[in-house]
Amino acid sequence: MHLELNAEEGALIDAARAFAAEHIAPHAAEWELARHVPRDVFQAAAEAGLTGVLVPRHHGGKEARHVVAVRVLEELSSACLAITFGLWVHNNALNAIERHGSGAPAERLAASMLSGQRIGAFCLTEPDAGSDAAAITTHALKVDGGWRISGEKAWVSNGTHADVLVVYAQTDASAGWRGIGAFLVDATGDGVTRTPPYEMLGGHALGLSGLRFEDCPVPDESMLLGPPEGFKAAMDGIDKARMFAAAMCCGILGASLSTALSHAATRQAFGKPVLSFQGLQWQLADVATDLEAARLLTFGAADAFDRGETAAVAAAHAKKFASRVALDGISQCMQAMGAAGSLMEHPPARHLAAAKLAHYMDGTTEIQNLVISRGLLKPFGLDAG
Ligand SMILES: Cc1cc2nc3c(=O)[nH]c(=O)nc-3n(C[C@H](O)[C@H](O)[C@H](O)COP(=O)(O)OP(=O)(O)OC[C@H]3O[C@@H](n4cnc5c(N)ncnc54)[C@H](O)[C@@H]3O)c2cc1C
């Protein structure tokens, strides 16, 4: 697929490729084994212009087209999806503050996030509310001059180390989703505690943890989006997030295919490279076809967003397909490498864990089917359930 890029766009993609090669690829396996969350990567990313990819130019960002952001994410995640997802959550939090925040405190926060000094996170999911995000019970109580937030959030990317939290909280339970607003919370302030990081099958560089809020004071000016705009913005944002997650799946699948091809071209069995066996060639040819299809769906969704279309269904198709073929295809790539494919010293084992995590992030595979089904059923006046 050919993408017309201007010089600045080409330079941004090149910067992402160089950044992945220098700051991510050499360390990603070590981060995983040591369960290390590399906070310093955010500052290095800022220097490379990778903290404000979607942020408007007049606020110091790159204001990149979605099709360009997708290419940036493919490059970064080909080295490690976990840290790429963390960086992207940070980008999105900064973008939300730039677009919806107001006043000097928001400006100060945004400047320190653009420089990578402060790190952002989104807190929507709760221990008892995941797919059904409108059912959150974390609440914001109106008090003189501000709000008091109480409740618990779960599965927060960058949760172990974020400084700036975008917290979704219910202001009026009787209003359902219409009562949900978005608040900017200082993670190091009063009333906020972090729960220990999750022990997962992989992806520890993402720093996933929960957060508890107990009577956490938030001034009026820190309401980022009042109800019902807070929840609407979260849902709009999640559509784009799904397309970006699809791009990251393309990155790890492409990287795994390259690793498998290089390995199989040199590994000998029965007196010849294993890549010369047709059975193995066809196995990898199928992976290549799936990768092409996943990339086309992802770029199709990105192009639709760039043209101002509501591309919720396109993004759901892309995320569902790309995460599915990443999980299957990376497994095939590891198979083509023999037992060596299972070693952590080769990236596909790490990428396989990330592909599984991608089935949950920004809405599960089943929720993508719900979005797609809604589109299919709409002409019949029926709702998907
Ligand atoms: C790596 C990672 C990063 C994440 N980052 C963040 C973050 O930064 N911020 C944040 O707020 N959250 C984050 N999440 C949470 C993520 O958004 C949730 O895990 C996701 O929304 C699913 O919620 P759940 O895990 O509670 O599953 P549940 O809602 O408990 O679902 C359980 C099962 O039921 C299925 N199901 C639910 N409803 C339906 C339905 N209507 N039809 C059919 N099947 C259904 C689900 O698909 C799933 O298979 C992250 C998760 C992961 C794994």
Short mmCIF file of C-alpha atoms and ligand atoms in Angstrom, two decimals:
data_model
loop_
_atom_site.label_atom_id
_atom_site.label_comp_id
_atom_site.label_asym_id
_atom_site.label_seq_id
_atom_site.Cartn_x
_atom_site.Cartn_y
_atom_site.Cartn_z
CA MET A 1 0.00 0.00 0.00
CA HIS A 2 1.48 3.32 -1.06
CA LEU A 3 1.24 6.26 1.33
CA GLU A 4 2.02 9.76 0.05
CA LEU A 5 4.16 11.39 2.73
CA ASN A 6 5.57 14.89 2.93
CA ALA A 7 9.14 15.37 4.18
CA GLU A 8 8.07 16.06 7.77
CA GLU A 9 5.88 12.96 7.91
CA GLY A 10 8.66 10.80 6.47
CA ALA A 11 11.07 12.23 9.06
CA LEU A 12 8.67 11.39 11.90
CA ILE A 13 8.40 7.77 10.79
CA ASP A 14 12.19 7.59 10.39
CA ALA A 15 12.57 9.05 13.90
CA ALA A 16 10.26 6.33 15.28
CA ARG A 17 12.27 3.62 13.50
CA ALA A 18 15.58 5.01 14.84
CA PHE A 19 14.11 5.42 18.32
CA ALA A 20 12.90 1.81 18.37
CA ALA A 21 16.33 0.59 17.23
CA GLU A 22 18.29 2.66 19.75
CA HIS A 23 16.07 2.99 22.83
CA ILE A 24 13.71 0.00 22.78
CA ALA A 25 14.96 -3.07 20.88
CA PRO A 26 18.27 -3.50 22.78
CA HIS A 27 16.51 -3.41 26.18
CA ALA A 28 13.03 -4.86 25.72
CA ALA A 29 13.90 -8.47 26.64
CA GLU A 30 15.74 -7.32 29.75
CA TRP A 31 12.78 -5.10 30.80
CA GLU A 32 10.50 -8.09 30.49
CA LEU A 33 12.71 -10.48 32.45
CA ALA A 34 13.35 -7.91 35.21
CA ARG A 35 9.73 -6.64 35.13
CA HIS A 36 11.22 -3.20 34.73
CA VAL A 37 9.17 -0.16 33.72
CA PRO A 38 11.54 2.13 31.81
CA ARG A 39 10.41 5.63 32.79
CA ASP A 40 13.48 7.23 31.19
CA VAL A 41 12.18 6.14 27.76
CA PHE A 42 9.51 8.84 27.98
CA GLN A 43 12.07 11.63 28.16
CA ALA A 44 14.08 10.15 25.32
CA ALA A 45 10.84 9.85 23.33
CA ALA A 46 10.13 13.53 23.99
CA GLU A 47 13.52 14.45 22.55
CA ALA A 48 12.68 12.42 19.45
CA GLY A 49 9.33 14.24 19.07
CA LEU A 50 7.30 11.16 20.01
CA THR A 51 5.29 12.44 22.99
CA GLY A 52 2.98 14.78 21.08
CA VAL A 53 2.37 12.93 17.83
CA LEU A 54 -1.31 13.97 17.57
CA VAL A 55 -1.03 17.21 19.56
CA PRO A 56 -1.76 20.40 17.58
CA ARG A 57 1.31 22.05 16.10
CA HIS A 58 0.65 25.37 17.84
CA HIS A 59 0.95 23.50 21.16
CA GLY A 60 4.34 22.05 20.21
CA GLY A 61 3.09 18.72 18.83
CA LYS A 62 3.37 17.06 15.43
CA GLU A 63 -0.36 17.10 14.60
CA ALA A 64 0.25 13.99 12.51
CA ARG A 65 -2.39 12.46 10.26
CA HIS A 66 -3.81 9.21 11.58
CA VAL A 67 -2.23 7.28 8.69
CA VAL A 68 1.16 8.62 9.76
CA ALA A 69 0.55 7.86 13.46
CA VAL A 70 -0.27 4.30 12.47
CA ARG A 71 3.11 3.97 10.72
CA VAL A 72 4.88 5.47 13.75
CA LEU A 73 3.21 2.87 15.99
CA GLU A 74 4.10 -0.01 13.69
CA GLU A 75 7.77 1.04 13.88
CA LEU A 76 7.82 1.42 17.68
CA SER A 77 5.85 -1.71 18.52
CA SER A 78 7.97 -3.86 16.22
CA ALA A 79 10.52 -3.57 19.06
CA CYS A 80 8.10 -3.81 22.02
CA LEU A 81 4.34 -3.40 22.12
CA ALA A 82 4.21 -2.87 25.89
CA ILE A 83 6.34 0.29 26.06
CA THR A 84 4.76 1.54 22.80
CA PHE A 85 1.29 1.21 24.31
CA GLY A 86 2.47 3.08 27.43
CA LEU A 87 3.95 5.85 25.30
CA TRP A 88 0.76 6.06 23.26
CA VAL A 89 -1.47 6.26 26.34
CA HIS A 90 0.77 9.14 27.43
CA ASN A 91 0.40 10.78 23.98
CA ASN A 92 -3.39 10.44 24.21
CA ALA A 93 -3.58 11.84 27.73
CA LEU A 94 -1.52 14.84 26.66
CA ASN A 95 -3.65 15.29 23.56
CA ALA A 96 -6.83 15.24 25.69
CA ILE A 97 -5.41 17.86 28.06
CA GLU A 98 -4.28 20.08 25.16
CA ARG A 99 -7.71 19.88 23.54
CA HIS A 100 -10.00 20.05 26.58
CA GLY A 101 -7.94 21.46 29.45
CA SER A 102 -8.06 25.13 30.35
CA GLY A 103 -6.11 27.54 32.52
CA ALA A 104 -2.52 27.81 33.66
CA PRO A 105 -2.41 24.48 35.60
CA ALA A 106 -3.44 22.51 32.49
CA GLU A 107 -0.87 24.41 30.41
CA ARG A 108 1.88 23.63 32.92
CA LEU A 109 0.89 19.96 33.00
CA ALA A 110 0.83 19.75 29.21
CA ALA A 111 4.29 21.34 28.89
CA SER A 112 5.80 18.89 31.38
CA MET A 113 4.12 15.94 29.63
CA LEU A 114 5.36 17.04 26.21
CA SER A 115 8.91 17.08 27.62
CA GLY A 116 8.41 13.62 29.16
CA GLN A 117 8.96 14.92 32.73
CA ARG A 118 5.45 13.95 33.74
CA ILE A 119 3.68 10.81 32.49
CA GLY A 120 -0.04 10.48 31.80
CA ALA A 121 -2.57 7.67 32.23
CA PHE A 122 -6.30 7.01 31.69
CA CYS A 123 -8.38 5.51 34.50
CA LEU A 124 -11.71 4.20 33.23
CA THR A 125 -11.81 0.44 33.98
CA GLU A 126 -12.65 -0.71 37.51
CA PRO A 127 -12.38 -4.06 39.29
CA ASP A 128 -16.14 -4.57 38.71
CA ALA A 129 -16.63 -2.62 35.46
CA GLY A 130 -14.60 -3.41 32.33
CA SER A 131 -16.51 -3.95 29.08
CA ASP A 132 -19.54 -2.19 30.57
CA ALA A 133 -17.69 1.06 31.19
CA ALA A 134 -20.89 2.99 31.88
CA ALA A 135 -21.28 0.92 35.06
CA ILE A 136 -18.31 2.52 36.85
CA THR A 137 -18.94 3.39 40.48
CA THR A 138 -15.98 5.65 41.25
CA HIS A 139 -17.76 8.85 42.14
CA ALA A 140 -17.05 12.55 42.37
CA LEU A 141 -18.84 14.41 45.13
CA LYS A 142 -19.34 18.15 44.64
CA VAL A 143 -17.86 20.24 47.44
CA ASP A 144 -17.14 23.92 47.80
CA GLY A 145 -14.55 24.88 45.14
CA GLY A 146 -14.16 21.41 43.69
CA TRP A 147 -14.82 17.70 43.98
CA ARG A 148 -13.88 14.73 46.16
CA ILE A 149 -13.22 11.50 44.23
CA SER A 150 -13.56 8.04 45.81
CA GLY A 151 -13.37 4.59 44.24
CA GLU A 152 -10.97 2.10 42.69
CA LYS A 153 -9.60 1.84 39.16
CA ALA A 154 -8.06 -1.27 37.58
CA TRP A 155 -5.77 -2.10 34.66
CA VAL A 156 -4.29 1.35 34.33
CA SER A 157 -1.50 1.46 31.71
CA ASN A 158 1.40 3.50 33.17
CA GLY A 159 -0.42 3.10 36.51
CA THR A 160 2.80 2.24 38.38
CA HIS A 161 4.54 5.48 37.41
CA ALA A 162 2.07 8.00 35.96
CA ASP A 163 1.97 11.50 37.45
CA VAL A 164 -1.12 12.84 35.68
CA LEU A 165 -4.33 10.81 35.71
CA VAL A 166 -7.42 11.32 33.58
CA VAL A 167 -10.02 9.78 35.91
CA TYR A 168 -13.58 9.01 34.83
CA ALA A 169 -16.02 9.34 37.72
CA GLN A 170 -19.75 9.31 38.23
CA THR A 171 -21.20 12.64 39.38
CA ASP A 172 -24.84 11.52 39.42
CA ALA A 173 -25.52 7.79 39.52
CA SER A 174 -29.20 8.31 38.65
CA ALA A 175 -28.12 9.71 35.24
CA GLY A 176 -26.22 6.56 34.19
CA TRP A 177 -23.49 7.22 31.60
CA ARG A 178 -24.73 10.80 31.27
CA GLY A 179 -23.47 11.45 34.80
CA ILE A 180 -19.86 10.53 34.04
CA GLY A 181 -17.24 13.27 33.88
CA ALA A 182 -13.47 13.28 33.34
CA PHE A 183 -11.14 14.80 35.95
CA LEU A 184 -7.44 15.59 35.99
CA VAL A 185 -5.89 14.13 39.13
CA ASP A 186 -2.35 14.46 40.47
CA ALA A 187 -1.26 10.85 41.08
CA THR A 188 1.18 11.98 43.76
CA GLY A 189 -1.43 14.07 45.63
CA ASP A 190 -3.61 13.40 48.67
CA GLY A 191 -6.09 10.54 48.58
CA VAL A 192 -4.38 8.51 45.79
CA THR A 193 -2.67 5.16 46.31
CA ARG A 194 -1.32 2.73 43.75
CA THR A 195 -1.98 -0.99 44.05
CA PRO A 196 0.94 -3.36 43.23
CA PRO A 197 1.69 -4.00 39.53
CA TYR A 198 -0.12 -6.98 37.98
CA GLU A 199 1.87 -10.17 37.45
CA MET A 200 0.96 -11.06 33.85
CA LEU A 201 2.08 -13.42 31.09
CA GLY A 202 4.15 -10.54 29.67
CA GLY A 203 4.07 -6.83 28.81
CA HIS A 204 5.42 -5.64 32.18
CA ALA A 205 7.09 -2.56 30.67
CA LEU A 206 3.56 -1.16 30.43
CA GLY A 207 3.46 -0.66 34.21
CA LEU A 208 -0.12 -1.90 34.65
CA SER A 209 -1.59 -1.41 38.10
CA GLY A 210 -4.72 -0.28 39.87
CA LEU A 211 -5.28 3.00 41.73
CA ARG A 212 -7.42 3.82 44.76
CA PHE A 213 -9.00 7.19 45.43
CA GLU A 214 -10.15 8.06 48.93
CA ASP A 215 -11.78 11.45 49.27
CA CYS A 216 -9.23 12.71 46.75
CA PRO A 217 -9.58 16.52 46.45
CA VAL A 218 -9.82 17.95 42.92
CA PRO A 219 -10.32 21.68 42.24
CA ASP A 220 -13.13 22.81 39.93
CA GLU A 221 -10.70 23.78 37.15
CA SER A 222 -9.44 20.19 37.02
CA MET A 223 -12.69 18.90 35.60
CA LEU A 224 -11.43 18.12 32.09
CA LEU A 225 -14.84 17.32 30.63
CA GLY A 226 -18.12 17.57 32.49
CA PRO A 227 -20.95 15.08 32.16
CA PRO A 228 -22.08 13.83 29.68
CA GLU A 229 -19.14 14.97 27.49
CA GLY A 230 -16.65 13.08 29.67
CA PHE A 231 -18.05 9.68 28.83
CA LYS A 232 -18.76 10.56 25.18
CA ALA A 233 -15.14 11.65 24.72
CA ALA A 234 -13.94 8.38 26.30
CA MET A 235 -16.01 6.36 23.83
CA ASP A 236 -14.94 8.47 20.83
CA GLY A 237 -11.32 8.14 21.90
CA ILE A 238 -11.62 4.39 22.23
CA ASP A 239 -12.58 4.02 18.54
CA LYS A 240 -9.29 5.58 17.48
CA ALA A 241 -7.43 3.69 20.21
CA ARG A 242 -8.65 0.43 18.64
CA MET A 243 -7.18 1.36 15.27
CA PHE A 244 -3.90 2.27 16.98
CA ALA A 245 -3.89 -1.06 18.84
CA ALA A 246 -4.36 -2.75 15.45
CA ALA A 247 -1.28 -0.89 14.15
CA MET A 248 0.73 -2.16 17.11
CA CYS A 249 -0.40 -5.73 16.35
CA CYS A 250 0.82 -5.26 12.75
CA GLY A 251 4.17 -4.10 14.18
CA ILE A 252 4.70 -7.21 16.32
CA LEU A 253 3.49 -9.55 13.58
CA GLY A 254 5.79 -7.99 10.97
CA ALA A 255 8.76 -8.14 13.36
CA SER A 256 8.06 -11.79 14.20
CA LEU A 257 7.82 -12.68 10.52
CA SER A 258 11.19 -11.02 9.81
CA THR A 259 12.80 -12.87 12.74
CA ALA A 260 11.35 -16.20 11.61
CA LEU A 261 12.48 -15.70 8.00
CA SER A 262 16.06 -14.77 9.00
CA HIS A 263 16.26 -17.71 11.40
CA ALA A 264 14.83 -20.23 8.94
CA ALA A 265 17.11 -18.99 6.13
CA THR A 266 20.19 -20.01 8.14
CA ARG A 267 18.98 -22.92 10.28
CA GLN A 268 19.89 -26.23 8.62
CA ALA A 269 17.96 -29.52 8.66
CA PHE A 270 18.38 -32.50 6.34
CA GLY A 271 21.31 -30.72 4.68
CA LYS A 272 19.55 -27.51 3.69
CA PRO A 273 18.09 -24.32 5.21
CA VAL A 274 14.68 -25.07 6.76
CA LEU A 275 13.31 -22.15 4.75
CA SER A 276 13.75 -24.22 1.61
CA PHE A 277 11.00 -26.63 2.76
CA GLN A 278 7.76 -25.74 1.04
CA GLY A 279 5.65 -26.63 4.08
CA LEU A 280 7.45 -23.98 6.10
CA GLN A 281 7.39 -21.44 3.24
CA TRP A 282 3.62 -21.74 2.95
CA GLN A 283 3.16 -21.44 6.68
CA LEU A 284 5.02 -18.09 6.57
CA ALA A 285 3.29 -17.09 3.33
CA ASP A 286 -0.04 -17.35 5.18
CA VAL A 287 1.35 -15.12 7.92
CA ALA A 288 2.44 -12.60 5.28
CA THR A 289 -1.05 -12.58 3.73
CA ASP A 290 -2.68 -12.00 7.12
CA LEU A 291 -0.22 -9.20 7.84
CA GLU A 292 -1.04 -7.49 4.52
CA ALA A 293 -4.77 -7.76 5.23
CA ALA A 294 -4.39 -6.45 8.80
CA ARG A 295 -2.35 -3.49 7.56
CA LEU A 296 -4.93 -2.66 4.89
CA LEU A 297 -7.78 -2.71 7.43
CA THR A 298 -5.75 -0.54 9.80
CA PHE A 299 -4.78 2.01 7.15
CA GLY A 300 -8.36 2.00 5.86
CA ALA A 301 -9.63 2.95 9.33
CA ALA A 302 -6.90 5.59 9.75
CA ASP A 303 -7.70 7.09 6.36
CA ALA A 304 -11.41 7.21 7.27
CA PHE A 305 -10.59 9.09 10.50
CA ASP A 306 -8.37 11.47 8.51
CA ARG A 307 -11.32 12.18 6.20
CA GLY A 308 -13.46 13.02 9.24
CA GLU A 309 -15.65 9.94 9.02
CA THR A 310 -17.04 8.09 12.03
CA ALA A 311 -14.95 4.98 11.66
CA ALA A 312 -15.99 3.00 14.75
CA VAL A 313 -16.84 -0.12 12.72
CA ALA A 314 -13.70 0.13 10.56
CA ALA A 315 -11.58 0.44 13.71
CA ALA A 316 -13.35 -2.55 15.30
CA HIS A 317 -12.73 -4.68 12.17
CA ALA A 318 -9.07 -3.65 12.18
CA LYS A 319 -8.51 -4.36 15.88
CA LYS A 320 -10.35 -7.67 15.87
CA PHE A 321 -8.56 -8.94 12.77
CA ALA A 322 -5.08 -7.61 13.55
CA SER A 323 -5.05 -8.95 17.13
CA ARG A 324 -6.35 -12.33 15.95
CA VAL A 325 -3.80 -12.76 13.15
CA ALA A 326 -1.03 -11.46 15.41
CA LEU A 327 -1.72 -14.16 18.00
CA ASP A 328 -2.02 -16.95 15.40
CA GLY A 329 0.73 -15.65 13.12
CA ILE A 330 3.34 -15.04 15.82
CA SER A 331 2.72 -18.58 17.03
CA GLN A 332 3.36 -19.81 13.45
CA CYS A 333 6.56 -17.74 13.28
CA MET A 334 7.77 -19.33 16.53
CA GLN A 335 6.94 -22.75 15.11
CA ALA A 336 9.10 -22.06 12.06
CA MET A 337 12.01 -21.35 14.41
CA GLY A 338 11.76 -24.68 16.19
CA ALA A 339 12.36 -24.71 19.95
CA ALA A 340 14.51 -21.57 19.60
CA GLY A 341 11.27 -19.71 18.89
CA SER A 342 10.23 -20.14 22.50
CA LEU A 343 13.36 -18.47 23.90
CA MET A 344 13.05 -15.01 25.41
CA GLU A 345 16.26 -14.02 23.64
CA HIS A 346 14.22 -13.97 20.41
CA PRO A 347 11.49 -11.31 20.24
CA PRO A 348 8.51 -13.46 19.05
CA ALA A 349 7.94 -15.02 22.52
CA ARG A 350 7.55 -11.50 23.98
CA HIS A 351 5.38 -10.45 21.05
CA LEU A 352 3.13 -13.50 21.54
CA ALA A 353 2.28 -12.39 25.08
CA ALA A 354 1.64 -8.87 23.82
CA ALA A 355 -0.69 -10.20 21.10
CA LYS A 356 -2.78 -11.90 23.79
CA LEU A 357 -2.92 -8.71 25.86
CA ALA A 358 -4.07 -6.87 22.73
CA HIS A 359 -7.22 -9.01 22.82
CA TYR A 360 -8.31 -7.13 25.96
CA MET A 361 -6.95 -3.59 25.65
CA ASP A 362 -9.31 -0.88 24.36
CA GLY A 363 -12.21 -3.35 24.42
CA THR A 364 -12.13 -7.11 24.05
CA THR A 365 -12.50 -9.02 20.79
CA GLU A 366 -16.13 -9.72 21.73
CA ILE A 367 -16.80 -6.01 22.19
CA GLN A 368 -15.39 -5.39 18.68
CA ASN A 369 -17.96 -7.92 17.46
CA LEU A 370 -20.65 -6.02 19.35
CA VAL A 371 -19.69 -2.80 17.52
CA ILE A 372 -19.60 -4.61 14.16
CA SER A 373 -22.94 -6.32 14.85
CA ARG A 374 -24.54 -2.98 15.72
CA GLY A 375 -23.52 -1.77 12.26
CA LEU A 376 -24.92 -4.90 10.62
CA LEU A 377 -28.23 -4.81 12.51
CA LYS A 378 -28.89 -1.07 12.23
CA PRO A 379 -30.72 -1.24 8.86
CA PHE A 380 -33.17 -3.72 10.46
CA GLY A 381 -33.95 -1.42 13.38
CA LEU A 382 -32.46 -4.01 15.77
CA ASP A 383 -29.82 -3.53 18.46
CA ALA A 384 -27.00 -6.02 18.99
CA GLY A 385 -26.84 -7.74 22.38
C1 LIG B 1 -2.75 -4.52 28.47
C2 LIG B 1 -3.98 -3.82 28.95
C3 LIG B 1 -3.98 -2.43 29.06
C4 LIG B 1 -5.11 -1.77 29.54
N1 LIG B 1 -5.05 -0.40 29.72
C5 LIG B 1 -6.11 0.24 30.29
C6 LIG B 1 -6.01 1.64 30.61
O1 LIG B 1 -4.98 2.29 30.39
N2 LIG B 1 -7.08 2.23 31.20
C7 LIG B 1 -8.24 1.57 31.46
O2 LIG B 1 -9.18 2.18 31.97
N3 LIG B 1 -8.36 0.23 31.16
C8 LIG B 1 -7.33 -0.44 30.60
N4 LIG B 1 -7.40 -1.80 30.33
C9 LIG B 1 -8.62 -2.52 30.66
C10 LIG B 1 -9.40 -2.97 29.43
O3 LIG B 1 -10.00 -1.86 28.81
C11 LIG B 1 -10.41 -4.02 29.90
O4 LIG B 1 -9.68 -5.18 30.26
C12 LIG B 1 -11.45 -4.34 28.86
O5 LIG B 1 -12.31 -3.26 28.68
C13 LIG B 1 -12.29 -5.59 29.25
O6 LIG B 1 -12.77 -5.51 30.52
P1 LIG B 1 -12.58 -6.76 31.51
O7 LIG B 1 -11.18 -7.21 31.41
O8 LIG B 1 -13.06 -6.34 32.85
O9 LIG B 1 -13.49 -7.90 30.93
P2 LIG B 1 -15.03 -8.18 31.32
O10 LIG B 1 -15.84 -6.96 31.03
O11 LIG B 1 -15.09 -8.76 32.68
O12 LIG B 1 -15.40 -9.28 30.24
C14 LIG B 1 -15.24 -10.70 30.49
C15 LIG B 1 -15.57 -11.44 29.21
O13 LIG B 1 -16.93 -11.19 28.85
C16 LIG B 1 -17.00 -10.72 27.52
N5 LIG B 1 -18.12 -9.78 27.37
C17 LIG B 1 -18.41 -8.71 28.15
N6 LIG B 1 -19.50 -8.09 27.67
C18 LIG B 1 -19.89 -8.77 26.56
C19 LIG B 1 -20.96 -8.63 25.63
N7 LIG B 1 -21.83 -7.62 25.70
N8 LIG B 1 -21.06 -9.53 24.61
C20 LIG B 1 -20.17 -10.56 24.51
N9 LIG B 1 -19.14 -10.74 25.37
C21 LIG B 1 -19.01 -9.87 26.38
C22 LIG B 1 -15.66 -10.03 27.31
O14 LIG B 1 -15.37 -9.90 25.93
C23 LIG B 1 -14.72 -10.97 28.02
O15 LIG B 1 -14.41 -12.06 27.19
C24 LIG B 1 -6.27 -2.50 29.86
C25 LIG B 1 -6.27 -3.89 29.74
C26 LIG B 1 -5.13 -4.55 29.32
C27 LIG B 1 -5.13 -6.05 29.24
#
